[in-house]
Amino acid sequence: MTDIFSAPWFWWALAIAVALPISLVVLTEIHDALLRRDSYLARPVSLIRNYVLPLGALLLLLVKATEVRADATPVRVVATVLGFVVLVLLLSGLNATVFQSAPEGSWRKRVPSIFLDVARFVLISVGVGLIFAFVWGANIGGLFTALGIGSIVLGLTLQNSVGQVISGLLVLFEQPFQIGDWVATRWIGGGRVVEVNWRATHLDSGNGIYVLPNSLLATEWFINLSLPRDEHSIDVVTKFSAGDPPDAVSRTLTAVAHQLPLLRRDAEPVTRTGGSGEFTTTIPLHSPADDVETRSTFLRWVWYAARREALKLDDIADEFPPPAVFEEALRIVGRSLHLGRTDQEVMREHLRVLRYGAGEIVQEPGSVPAGMQFVVSGRARLEMRGPDGTALGIRTLERGEFLGQTTLTREPVAAVGRAVDELTVAQLDREHIEALVLRRPLLMQEIGRVIEERRARARRLTATAGG
């Protein structure tokens, strides 16, 4: 019995028998904790628990407990497998700690994948060489010398191609643009970046996909139209008659720009007066992708707004409405308000007929209407914002129906009125509506009924959306 305790292999066997289970239990708890935290270190810990510890224990048992020679084939095989596992562990740990856990926007996150692949290849080659040198006693000096000479020869042969690839990879590493950015080059007026790989950048110009080698971007200039972030804007130039008041024109253009759906909400559009009746409106946008649609919508709405404000866009006067349209508007308002022929004739000189483009806002939410507007042609949609910010349709107004019903009560309207298509309305100011109500008390009851009906509809929509 004393001989067993004094034998060197006994204490090694005892230490392995005690330390291995304890280490496995501790590593299992650590692994489970890392999994609950969704940590990238869970995989390296799993490799240590499942492979490195058992193989290390087996190697110690062979060499120390059973006293097998270190140059024996079983020991070398176990040592080789352990060396490969340790190499995989080092690669996994390096990837998890340096790259996978890197914060967004850092240089570690921007490293192209091909650089990582090359680094892994080099580490694996060196690791395999060291394993064969120390475990199997192989002479790897000649191999590395041959690889070095071969690399020099290959590099000289392919220096132009390799230089282009490296230049492209440097551009990719710097990342002067991201997916979704708009880039303008000497060859392309502008395109949205849809794909970036180690060889080329793909730009969607709207007329097809342009594939530009990264090496070309490394040696030529290009403009990232999306930088700086959230500061993109466009300038739209319009021309009015020299006889139009500049302040009235600027006010109209800025008001139209405020209604644009793609306007950046944290910035204000600005209109500047130029020479010869030219006005430049600066419209802040989120992205160059919104440029074409915003410019088109702005110019279309300005056409209608200029005519409502009696301004001469492009120095052209528009005779609107034609007599037939005005007479039709007069009849529609008379029918809606139950007016006789005499009242209609009195109202004739106070009635205005206006047009709105599709999508334009006819009634601003939160505003107190200065009058009532009656639909002559086209359609207007009443909307309100739900709890989640989505637009909830209250109803669509058609021929003969009206907006601005709270003009007499002087209450702010909760709904936004928007033209569905080209909309023609007849507008009657508050003072003339009040005069009609004084002569016709039942008209006030009708207007009050419409107010309550639309409020009840809005409450039901809000309750439905909130539920």
CSV table of C-alpha atoms in Angstrom, one decimal:
chain,number,residue,atom,x,y,z
A,1,MET,CA,0.0,0.0,0.0
A,2,THR,CA,2.9,2.4,0.8
A,3,ASP,CA,4.4,1.6,-2.6
A,4,ILE,CA,1.2,2.9,-4.3
A,5,PHE,CA,1.3,6.2,-2.4
A,6,SER,CA,4.9,6.7,-3.2
A,7,ALA,CA,4.5,5.9,-6.9
A,8,PRO,CA,4.7,9.1,-9.1
A,9,TRP,CA,1.8,8.0,-11.3
A,10,PHE,CA,-0.6,7.7,-8.3
A,11,TRP,CA,-0.7,11.4,-7.5
A,12,TRP,CA,-1.0,12.3,-11.2
A,13,ALA,CA,-3.9,9.9,-11.6
A,14,LEU,CA,-5.5,11.2,-8.4
A,15,ALA,CA,-5.1,14.8,-9.4
A,16,ILE,CA,-6.7,14.2,-12.8
A,17,ALA,CA,-9.5,12.1,-11.3
A,18,VAL,CA,-10.4,15.0,-8.9
A,19,ALA,CA,-9.6,18.1,-11.1
A,20,LEU,CA,-11.3,16.9,-14.3
A,21,PRO,CA,-14.9,16.5,-13.0
A,22,ILE,CA,-14.7,19.7,-10.9
A,23,SER,CA,-13.4,21.6,-13.9
A,24,LEU,CA,-16.1,20.2,-16.2
A,25,VAL,CA,-18.9,21.2,-13.7
A,26,VAL,CA,-17.5,24.7,-13.3
A,27,LEU,CA,-17.1,25.2,-17.1
A,28,THR,CA,-20.7,23.9,-17.6
A,29,GLU,CA,-22.1,26.5,-15.3
A,30,ILE,CA,-20.0,29.2,-17.0
A,31,HIS,CA,-21.2,28.0,-20.4
A,32,ASP,CA,-24.9,28.1,-19.4
A,33,ALA,CA,-24.5,31.6,-17.9
A,34,LEU,CA,-22.9,32.8,-21.2
A,35,LEU,CA,-25.7,31.3,-23.2
A,36,ARG,CA,-28.3,33.1,-21.1
A,37,ARG,CA,-26.5,36.4,-21.8
A,38,ASP,CA,-26.2,35.4,-25.5
A,39,SER,CA,-22.4,36.0,-25.3
A,40,TYR,CA,-20.0,35.3,-28.1
A,41,LEU,CA,-17.6,33.6,-25.5
A,42,ALA,CA,-20.0,30.6,-25.1
A,43,ARG,CA,-18.5,28.7,-28.1
A,44,PRO,CA,-14.8,29.0,-26.9
A,45,VAL,CA,-15.9,27.9,-23.4
A,46,SER,CA,-17.7,24.9,-25.0
A,47,LEU,CA,-14.6,23.9,-26.9
A,48,ILE,CA,-12.5,24.0,-23.6
A,49,ARG,CA,-15.1,21.9,-21.8
A,50,ASN,CA,-15.8,19.3,-24.5
A,51,TYR,CA,-12.4,18.9,-26.1
A,52,VAL,CA,-9.4,20.7,-24.5
A,53,LEU,CA,-9.9,19.4,-21.0
A,54,PRO,CA,-10.6,15.7,-21.8
A,55,LEU,CA,-7.8,15.6,-24.4
A,56,GLY,CA,-5.4,17.3,-22.0
A,57,ALA,CA,-6.3,14.9,-19.2
A,58,LEU,CA,-5.8,11.9,-21.6
A,59,LEU,CA,-2.4,13.2,-22.6
A,60,LEU,CA,-1.4,13.6,-18.9
A,61,LEU,CA,-2.6,10.1,-18.1
A,62,LEU,CA,-0.6,8.6,-21.0
A,63,VAL,CA,2.6,10.5,-20.2
A,64,LYS,CA,2.5,10.8,-16.4
A,65,ALA,CA,0.2,8.1,-15.0
A,66,THR,CA,1.0,5.2,-17.4
A,67,GLU,CA,4.5,6.6,-18.2
A,68,VAL,CA,4.2,6.0,-21.9
A,69,ARG,CA,7.2,7.5,-23.8
A,70,ALA,CA,6.6,11.0,-25.3
A,71,ASP,CA,7.7,9.8,-28.7
A,72,ALA,CA,5.3,6.9,-28.8
A,73,THR,CA,2.7,7.0,-31.5
A,74,PRO,CA,-0.4,7.1,-29.2
A,75,VAL,CA,1.0,10.1,-27.4
A,76,ARG,CA,1.9,11.9,-30.6
A,77,VAL,CA,-1.6,11.3,-32.0
A,78,VAL,CA,-3.3,12.6,-28.8
A,79,ALA,CA,-0.9,15.6,-28.8
A,80,THR,CA,-1.6,16.3,-32.4
A,81,VAL,CA,-5.4,16.3,-31.9
A,82,LEU,CA,-5.0,18.5,-28.8
A,83,GLY,CA,-2.9,20.9,-30.8
A,84,PHE,CA,-5.5,21.2,-33.5
A,85,VAL,CA,-8.2,21.8,-30.9
A,86,VAL,CA,-6.1,24.5,-29.2
A,87,LEU,CA,-5.6,26.1,-32.6
A,88,VAL,CA,-9.4,26.1,-33.2
A,89,LEU,CA,-9.9,27.5,-29.7
A,90,LEU,CA,-7.5,30.4,-30.3
A,91,LEU,CA,-9.1,31.3,-33.6
A,92,SER,CA,-12.6,31.1,-32.0
A,93,GLY,CA,-11.6,33.2,-29.0
A,94,LEU,CA,-9.8,35.8,-31.1
A,95,ASN,CA,-12.9,36.1,-33.4
A,96,ALA,CA,-15.3,36.4,-30.4
A,97,THR,CA,-13.3,38.9,-28.3
A,98,VAL,CA,-12.0,41.1,-31.1
A,99,PHE,CA,-14.5,41.1,-34.0
A,100,GLN,CA,-17.9,39.6,-33.0
A,101,SER,CA,-18.2,41.8,-29.9
A,102,ALA,CA,-17.0,44.9,-31.7
A,103,PRO,CA,-19.4,47.9,-31.3
A,104,GLU,CA,-21.1,49.2,-34.4
A,105,GLY,CA,-19.1,51.7,-36.4
A,106,SER,CA,-15.7,50.6,-34.9
A,107,TRP,CA,-12.7,49.7,-37.1
A,108,ARG,CA,-13.0,46.1,-35.9
A,109,LYS,CA,-16.6,45.9,-37.3
A,110,ARG,CA,-15.5,47.3,-40.6
A,111,VAL,CA,-12.7,44.8,-41.3
A,112,PRO,CA,-13.5,43.0,-44.6
A,113,SER,CA,-14.1,39.3,-44.3
A,114,ILE,CA,-11.4,38.5,-46.7
A,115,PHE,CA,-8.8,40.0,-44.3
A,116,LEU,CA,-10.1,37.7,-41.6
A,117,ASP,CA,-9.9,34.7,-43.9
A,118,VAL,CA,-6.3,35.5,-44.9
A,119,ALA,CA,-5.4,36.0,-41.2
A,120,ARG,CA,-7.0,32.7,-40.3
A,121,PHE,CA,-5.1,30.9,-43.1
A,122,VAL,CA,-1.8,32.3,-41.9
A,123,LEU,CA,-2.5,31.4,-38.2
A,124,ILE,CA,-3.6,27.9,-39.2
A,125,SER,CA,-0.5,27.4,-41.4
A,126,VAL,CA,1.9,28.5,-38.6
A,127,GLY,CA,0.0,26.4,-36.0
A,128,VAL,CA,0.1,23.3,-38.1
A,129,GLY,CA,3.8,23.8,-38.8
A,130,LEU,CA,4.5,24.2,-35.1
A,131,ILE,CA,2.5,21.0,-34.3
A,132,PHE,CA,4.4,18.9,-36.8
A,133,ALA,CA,7.7,20.4,-35.7
A,134,PHE,CA,7.3,19.9,-31.9
A,135,VAL,CA,5.2,16.7,-31.9
A,136,TRP,CA,6.5,14.8,-34.9
A,137,GLY,CA,9.9,16.4,-35.1
A,138,ALA,CA,9.4,17.4,-38.8
A,139,ASN,CA,11.8,19.9,-40.4
A,140,ILE,CA,9.5,22.7,-41.5
A,141,GLY,CA,12.2,25.3,-42.2
A,142,GLY,CA,12.6,24.2,-45.8
A,143,LEU,CA,8.8,24.3,-46.3
A,144,PHE,CA,8.6,27.9,-45.0
A,145,THR,CA,11.6,28.9,-47.2
A,146,ALA,CA,9.9,27.4,-50.3
A,147,LEU,CA,6.6,29.1,-49.5
A,148,GLY,CA,8.4,32.5,-49.0
A,149,ILE,CA,10.2,32.2,-52.3
A,150,GLY,CA,7.1,31.1,-54.1
A,151,SER,CA,5.1,34.0,-52.6
A,152,ILE,CA,7.7,36.5,-53.9
A,153,VAL,CA,7.6,35.0,-57.4
A,154,LEU,CA,3.8,34.8,-57.4
A,155,GLY,CA,3.6,38.4,-56.1
A,156,LEU,CA,5.9,39.7,-58.9
A,157,THR,CA,4.0,37.9,-61.5
A,158,LEU,CA,0.5,39.1,-60.4
A,159,GLN,CA,1.6,42.5,-58.9
A,160,ASN,CA,-0.9,44.5,-61.0
A,161,SER,CA,-3.9,42.2,-60.2
A,162,VAL,CA,-2.9,41.9,-56.6
A,163,GLY,CA,-2.4,45.6,-56.3
A,164,GLN,CA,-5.9,46.3,-57.6
A,165,VAL,CA,-7.4,43.8,-55.1
A,166,ILE,CA,-5.5,45.3,-52.2
A,167,SER,CA,-6.6,48.8,-53.3
A,168,GLY,CA,-10.1,47.7,-53.4
A,169,LEU,CA,-9.9,46.0,-50.0
A,170,LEU,CA,-8.5,49.2,-48.5
A,171,VAL,CA,-11.5,51.1,-49.8
A,172,LEU,CA,-13.7,48.4,-48.4
A,173,PHE,CA,-11.9,48.6,-45.0
A,174,GLU,CA,-12.3,52.4,-44.8
A,175,GLN,CA,-16.0,52.1,-45.7
A,176,PRO,CA,-16.6,55.6,-47.0
A,177,PHE,CA,-20.2,54.6,-47.8
A,178,GLN,CA,-22.8,52.1,-46.5
A,179,ILE,CA,-25.6,50.1,-48.0
A,180,GLY,CA,-28.3,52.5,-49.0
A,181,ASP,CA,-26.1,55.5,-49.4
A,182,TRP,CA,-26.2,57.5,-52.7
A,183,VAL,CA,-22.9,57.8,-54.5
A,184,ALA,CA,-22.0,59.9,-57.5
A,185,THR,CA,-18.9,59.2,-59.6
A,186,ARG,CA,-17.3,60.5,-62.7
A,187,TRP,CA,-19.1,57.9,-64.8
A,188,ILE,CA,-22.5,57.8,-63.0
A,189,GLY,CA,-24.6,60.8,-62.1
A,190,GLY,CA,-25.8,59.0,-58.9
A,191,GLY,CA,-26.7,55.6,-57.7
A,192,ARG,CA,-27.8,53.9,-54.5
A,193,VAL,CA,-25.3,51.4,-53.0
A,194,VAL,CA,-27.1,48.0,-52.9
A,195,GLU,CA,-24.1,45.6,-52.5
A,196,VAL,CA,-20.5,45.9,-51.5
A,197,ASN,CA,-18.1,42.9,-51.6
A,198,TRP,CA,-14.3,42.6,-51.6
A,199,ARG,CA,-14.1,43.0,-55.4
A,200,ALA,CA,-16.8,45.5,-56.5
A,201,THR,CA,-19.5,47.9,-55.4
A,202,HIS,CA,-23.0,47.7,-57.0
A,203,LEU,CA,-24.9,50.9,-57.6
A,204,ASP,CA,-28.6,51.0,-58.6
A,205,SER,CA,-29.0,54.1,-60.8
A,206,GLY,CA,-32.7,53.5,-61.5
A,207,ASN,CA,-31.8,52.4,-65.1
A,208,GLY,CA,-29.9,49.3,-64.1
A,209,ILE,CA,-27.1,48.1,-61.7
A,210,TYR,CA,-23.7,49.5,-62.2
A,211,VAL,CA,-20.8,47.2,-61.0
A,212,LEU,CA,-17.7,49.3,-60.2
A,213,PRO,CA,-14.5,47.6,-59.2
A,214,ASN,CA,-13.3,48.7,-55.7
A,215,SER,CA,-9.9,49.3,-57.1
A,216,LEU,CA,-11.4,52.0,-59.4
A,217,LEU,CA,-13.0,53.7,-56.5
A,218,ALA,CA,-9.6,53.6,-54.7
A,219,THR,CA,-8.0,55.7,-57.4
A,220,GLU,CA,-10.8,57.9,-58.6
A,221,TRP,CA,-12.9,60.6,-56.9
A,222,PHE,CA,-16.5,59.9,-55.9
A,223,ILE,CA,-19.1,61.8,-53.9
A,224,ASN,CA,-21.2,60.3,-51.1
A,225,LEU,CA,-24.4,62.3,-51.4
A,226,SER,CA,-25.7,60.8,-48.1
A,227,LEU,CA,-23.0,62.5,-46.0
A,228,PRO,CA,-23.3,64.2,-43.7
A,229,ARG,CA,-26.1,62.1,-42.2
A,230,ASP,CA,-29.5,63.8,-41.8
A,231,GLU,CA,-28.4,67.0,-43.5
A,232,HIS,CA,-29.4,66.3,-47.1
A,233,SER,CA,-31.6,68.8,-48.9
A,234,ILE,CA,-32.5,69.9,-52.4
A,235,ASP,CA,-32.9,73.3,-54.0
A,236,VAL,CA,-35.9,73.9,-56.2
A,237,VAL,CA,-36.0,77.0,-58.4
A,238,THR,CA,-39.3,78.6,-59.4
A,239,LYS,CA,-40.0,81.8,-61.3
A,240,PHE,CA,-42.8,84.2,-60.8
A,241,SER,CA,-43.9,87.5,-62.3
A,242,ALA,CA,-41.9,90.5,-61.3
A,243,GLY,CA,-45.2,92.1,-60.3
A,244,ASP,CA,-46.0,89.5,-57.6
A,245,PRO,CA,-45.1,90.5,-54.0
A,246,PRO,CA,-41.9,88.7,-53.0
A,247,ASP,CA,-43.1,88.1,-49.5
A,248,ALA,CA,-46.4,86.5,-50.7
A,249,VAL,CA,-44.5,84.3,-53.1
A,250,SER,CA,-42.0,83.2,-50.4
A,251,ARG,CA,-44.8,82.5,-47.9
A,252,THR,CA,-46.7,80.4,-50.4
A,253,LEU,CA,-43.6,78.4,-51.5
A,254,THR,CA,-42.6,77.7,-47.9
A,255,ALA,CA,-46.1,76.7,-46.9
A,256,VAL,CA,-46.2,74.2,-49.8
A,257,ALA,CA,-42.8,72.8,-48.8
A,258,HIS,CA,-44.1,72.3,-45.2
A,259,GLN,CA,-46.8,69.9,-46.5
A,260,LEU,CA,-44.4,67.6,-48.4
A,261,PRO,CA,-44.7,64.0,-47.0
A,262,LEU,CA,-41.0,63.3,-47.3
A,263,LEU,CA,-39.9,66.5,-45.6
A,264,ARG,CA,-37.3,65.9,-42.8
A,265,ARG,CA,-39.3,66.8,-39.7
A,266,ASP,CA,-36.4,68.1,-37.6
A,267,ALA,CA,-35.6,70.9,-40.1
A,268,GLU,CA,-37.4,73.8,-41.7
A,269,PRO,CA,-37.7,74.6,-45.5
A,270,VAL,CA,-36.5,78.0,-46.5
A,271,THR,CA,-37.2,80.2,-49.5
A,272,ARG,CA,-34.7,82.7,-50.8
A,273,THR,CA,-35.5,85.5,-53.3
A,274,GLY,CA,-33.3,85.8,-56.3
A,275,GLY,CA,-33.2,88.2,-59.2
A,276,SER,CA,-35.6,88.5,-62.1
A,277,GLY,CA,-38.5,86.9,-60.2
A,278,GLU,CA,-36.6,83.6,-59.3
A,279,PHE,CA,-37.1,82.0,-55.9
A,280,THR,CA,-35.0,79.1,-54.5
A,281,THR,CA,-36.7,76.8,-52.0
A,282,THR,CA,-34.4,74.6,-49.9
A,283,ILE,CA,-36.2,71.4,-48.8
A,284,PRO,CA,-34.6,69.2,-46.2
A,285,LEU,CA,-34.9,65.5,-46.9
A,286,HIS,CA,-33.7,62.2,-45.3
A,287,SER,CA,-32.1,60.7,-48.3
A,288,PRO,CA,-31.2,61.5,-52.0
A,289,ALA,CA,-33.7,58.6,-52.8
A,290,ASP,CA,-36.5,61.1,-52.1
A,291,ASP,CA,-35.2,63.8,-54.4
A,292,VAL,CA,-37.1,63.0,-57.6
A,293,GLU,CA,-40.5,62.4,-56.0
A,294,THR,CA,-40.2,65.4,-53.7
A,295,ARG,CA,-39.2,67.8,-56.5
A,296,SER,CA,-42.1,66.5,-58.7
A,297,THR,CA,-44.7,66.8,-55.9
A,298,PHE,CA,-43.5,70.3,-54.9
A,299,LEU,CA,-43.7,71.7,-58.4
A,300,ARG,CA,-47.1,70.2,-58.9
A,301,TRP,CA,-48.5,71.6,-55.7
A,302,VAL,CA,-46.9,75.0,-56.3
A,303,TRP,CA,-48.9,75.2,-59.6
A,304,TYR,CA,-52.2,74.9,-57.7
A,305,ALA,CA,-51.1,77.1,-54.7
A,306,ALA,CA,-49.9,79.9,-57.0
A,307,ARG,CA,-53.3,80.1,-58.7
A,308,ARG,CA,-55.2,80.0,-55.4
A,309,GLU,CA,-53.1,83.0,-54.2
A,310,ALA,CA,-53.5,84.8,-57.5
A,311,LEU,CA,-49.7,84.6,-58.2
A,312,LYS,CA,-48.3,84.3,-61.7
A,313,LEU,CA,-46.1,81.2,-61.8
A,314,ASP,CA,-43.7,81.4,-64.8
A,315,ASP,CA,-45.3,84.8,-65.5
A,316,ILE,CA,-48.5,83.2,-66.7
A,317,ALA,CA,-52.0,84.3,-65.5
A,318,ASP,CA,-54.7,81.6,-65.2
A,319,GLU,CA,-58.3,82.6,-65.8
A,320,PHE,CA,-60.1,80.3,-63.3
A,321,PRO,CA,-62.8,79.4,-62.8
A,322,PRO,CA,-64.6,79.4,-66.1
A,323,PRO,CA,-68.2,80.7,-65.9
A,324,ALA,CA,-69.7,77.3,-66.2
A,325,VAL,CA,-67.6,75.9,-63.3
A,326,PHE,CA,-68.5,79.0,-61.1
A,327,GLU,CA,-72.2,78.5,-61.8
A,328,GLU,CA,-72.0,74.8,-61.0
A,329,ALA,CA,-70.2,75.7,-57.7
A,330,LEU,CA,-73.0,78.2,-56.9
A,331,ARG,CA,-75.7,75.6,-57.4
A,332,ILE,CA,-73.9,73.0,-55.3
A,333,VAL,CA,-73.4,75.4,-52.4
A,334,GLY,CA,-77.0,76.5,-52.7
A,335,ARG,CA,-78.2,72.9,-52.5
A,336,SER,CA,-76.0,72.0,-49.6
A,337,LEU,CA,-77.2,75.0,-47.5
A,338,HIS,CA,-80.8,74.8,-48.8
A,339,LEU,CA,-80.6,78.3,-50.2
A,340,GLY,CA,-83.2,79.9,-52.5
A,341,ARG,CA,-82.4,81.7,-55.7
A,342,THR,CA,-82.3,85.1,-54.0
A,343,ASP,CA,-79.8,83.9,-51.3
A,344,GLN,CA,-77.6,82.4,-54.0
A,345,GLU,CA,-77.5,85.7,-55.9
A,346,VAL,CA,-76.5,87.5,-52.7
A,347,MET,CA,-73.8,84.9,-52.1
A,348,ARG,CA,-72.4,85.1,-55.7
A,349,GLU,CA,-70.0,87.9,-55.1
A,350,HIS,CA,-68.6,86.3,-51.9
A,351,LEU,CA,-67.9,82.8,-53.3
A,352,ARG,CA,-64.4,81.7,-54.3
A,353,VAL,CA,-63.7,78.6,-56.4
A,354,LEU,CA,-60.3,77.0,-55.7
A,355,ARG,CA,-58.4,74.0,-56.9
A,356,TYR,CA,-56.0,71.6,-55.1
A,357,GLY,CA,-53.6,69.0,-56.5
A,358,ALA,CA,-53.8,65.3,-55.5
A,359,GLY,CA,-52.4,64.8,-52.0
A,360,GLU,CA,-52.5,68.4,-51.0
A,361,ILE,CA,-53.7,69.3,-47.6
A,362,VAL,CA,-57.0,71.3,-47.8
A,363,GLN,CA,-57.6,71.4,-44.0
A,364,GLU,CA,-54.8,71.5,-41.4
A,365,PRO,CA,-55.5,69.7,-38.2
A,366,GLY,CA,-55.6,71.9,-35.1
A,367,SER,CA,-56.5,75.0,-37.2
A,368,VAL,CA,-59.7,77.1,-36.8
A,369,PRO,CA,-61.3,77.2,-40.3
A,370,ALA,CA,-61.8,80.7,-41.7
A,371,GLY,CA,-64.8,79.4,-43.7
A,372,MET,CA,-66.5,76.4,-45.2
A,373,GLN,CA,-65.4,74.6,-48.3
A,374,PHE,CA,-67.8,72.6,-50.5
A,375,VAL,CA,-66.7,69.9,-52.8
A,376,VAL,CA,-67.5,70.8,-56.5
A,377,SER,CA,-65.5,68.0,-58.2
A,378,GLY,CA,-63.0,65.4,-57.1
A,379,ARG,CA,-62.8,63.9,-53.6
A,380,ALA,CA,-61.4,64.9,-50.2
A,381,ARG,CA,-60.4,62.5,-47.5
A,382,LEU,CA,-60.7,63.3,-43.8
A,383,GLU,CA,-58.0,61.6,-41.7
A,384,MET,CA,-56.7,61.6,-38.2
A,385,ARG,CA,-53.7,60.1,-36.5
A,386,GLY,CA,-54.1,57.0,-34.4
A,387,PRO,CA,-52.2,56.2,-31.2
A,388,ASP,CA,-49.4,54.5,-33.2
A,389,GLY,CA,-49.1,57.4,-35.6
A,390,THR,CA,-50.9,55.7,-38.5
A,391,ALA,CA,-53.5,57.6,-40.6
A,392,LEU,CA,-57.1,56.6,-39.9
A,393,GLY,CA,-59.7,57.5,-42.5
A,394,ILE,CA,-62.8,59.1,-41.1
A,395,ARG,CA,-64.6,59.5,-44.4
A,396,THR,CA,-64.3,60.5,-48.0
A,397,LEU,CA,-66.2,63.7,-49.0
A,398,GLU,CA,-67.7,63.8,-52.5
A,399,ARG,CA,-69.6,66.3,-54.5
A,400,GLY,CA,-71.8,68.6,-52.3
A,401,GLU,CA,-70.2,67.7,-49.0
A,402,PHE,CA,-68.2,70.2,-47.0
A,403,LEU,CA,-65.2,70.8,-44.8
A,404,GLY,CA,-64.6,73.5,-42.1
A,405,GLN,CA,-67.9,72.8,-40.3
A,406,THR,CA,-66.5,74.3,-37.0
A,407,THR,CA,-66.0,77.7,-38.6
A,408,LEU,CA,-69.0,79.1,-36.7
A,409,THR,CA,-68.1,77.6,-33.3
A,410,ARG,CA,-64.4,78.7,-33.8
A,411,GLU,CA,-63.2,75.3,-32.6
A,412,PRO,CA,-60.0,73.7,-34.0
A,413,VAL,CA,-60.5,70.8,-36.3
A,414,ALA,CA,-59.1,67.4,-35.3
A,415,ALA,CA,-59.0,65.9,-38.8
A,416,VAL,CA,-56.7,66.6,-41.7
A,417,GLY,CA,-58.5,67.1,-45.0
A,418,ARG,CA,-56.5,65.9,-48.0
A,419,ALA,CA,-57.3,65.9,-51.7
A,420,VAL,CA,-57.6,62.4,-53.1
A,421,ASP,CA,-57.3,63.5,-56.7
A,422,GLU,CA,-57.6,67.0,-58.3
A,423,LEU,CA,-60.1,68.7,-56.1
A,424,THR,CA,-62.2,71.8,-56.9
A,425,VAL,CA,-64.0,73.4,-53.9
A,426,ALA,CA,-66.2,76.5,-53.4
A,427,GLN,CA,-65.2,78.5,-50.4
A,428,LEU,CA,-67.4,80.8,-48.3
A,429,ASP,CA,-65.9,82.9,-45.5
A,430,ARG,CA,-67.1,82.8,-41.9
A,431,GLU,CA,-68.9,86.2,-41.9
A,432,HIS,CA,-71.1,85.2,-44.9
A,433,ILE,CA,-71.9,81.8,-43.3
A,434,GLU,CA,-72.9,83.7,-40.1
A,435,ALA,CA,-75.2,85.9,-42.1
A,436,LEU,CA,-76.9,82.9,-43.6
A,437,VAL,CA,-77.3,81.2,-40.2
A,438,LEU,CA,-79.0,84.3,-38.8
A,439,ARG,CA,-81.6,84.2,-41.5
A,440,ARG,CA,-81.9,80.4,-41.4
A,441,PRO,CA,-81.6,78.9,-37.8
A,442,LEU,CA,-82.2,75.4,-39.1
A,443,LEU,CA,-78.9,75.6,-41.0
A,444,MET,CA,-77.1,75.8,-37.7
A,445,GLN,CA,-78.8,72.6,-36.5
A,446,GLU,CA,-77.7,70.9,-39.7
A,447,ILE,CA,-74.1,72.0,-39.3
A,448,GLY,CA,-74.1,70.9,-35.6
A,449,ARG,CA,-75.4,67.5,-36.6
A,450,VAL,CA,-72.5,67.1,-39.0
A,451,ILE,CA,-70.0,68.1,-36.4
A,452,GLU,CA,-71.3,65.6,-33.9
A,453,GLU,CA,-71.5,62.8,-36.5
A,454,ARG,CA,-67.8,63.3,-37.5
A,455,ARG,CA,-66.7,63.6,-33.9
A,456,ALA,CA,-68.5,60.3,-33.0
A,457,ARG,CA,-66.9,58.6,-36.1
A,458,ALA,CA,-63.4,59.9,-34.9
A,459,ARG,CA,-63.9,58.6,-31.4
A,460,ARG,CA,-64.9,55.1,-32.7
A,461,LEU,CA,-61.9,55.0,-34.9
A,462,THR,CA,-59.6,56.0,-32.1
A,463,ALA,CA,-61.1,53.4,-29.7
A,464,THR,CA,-60.8,50.7,-32.4
A,465,ALA,CA,-57.2,51.6,-33.1
A,466,GLY,CA,-56.3,51.8,-29.4
A,467,GLY,CA,-57.9,48.4,-28.7
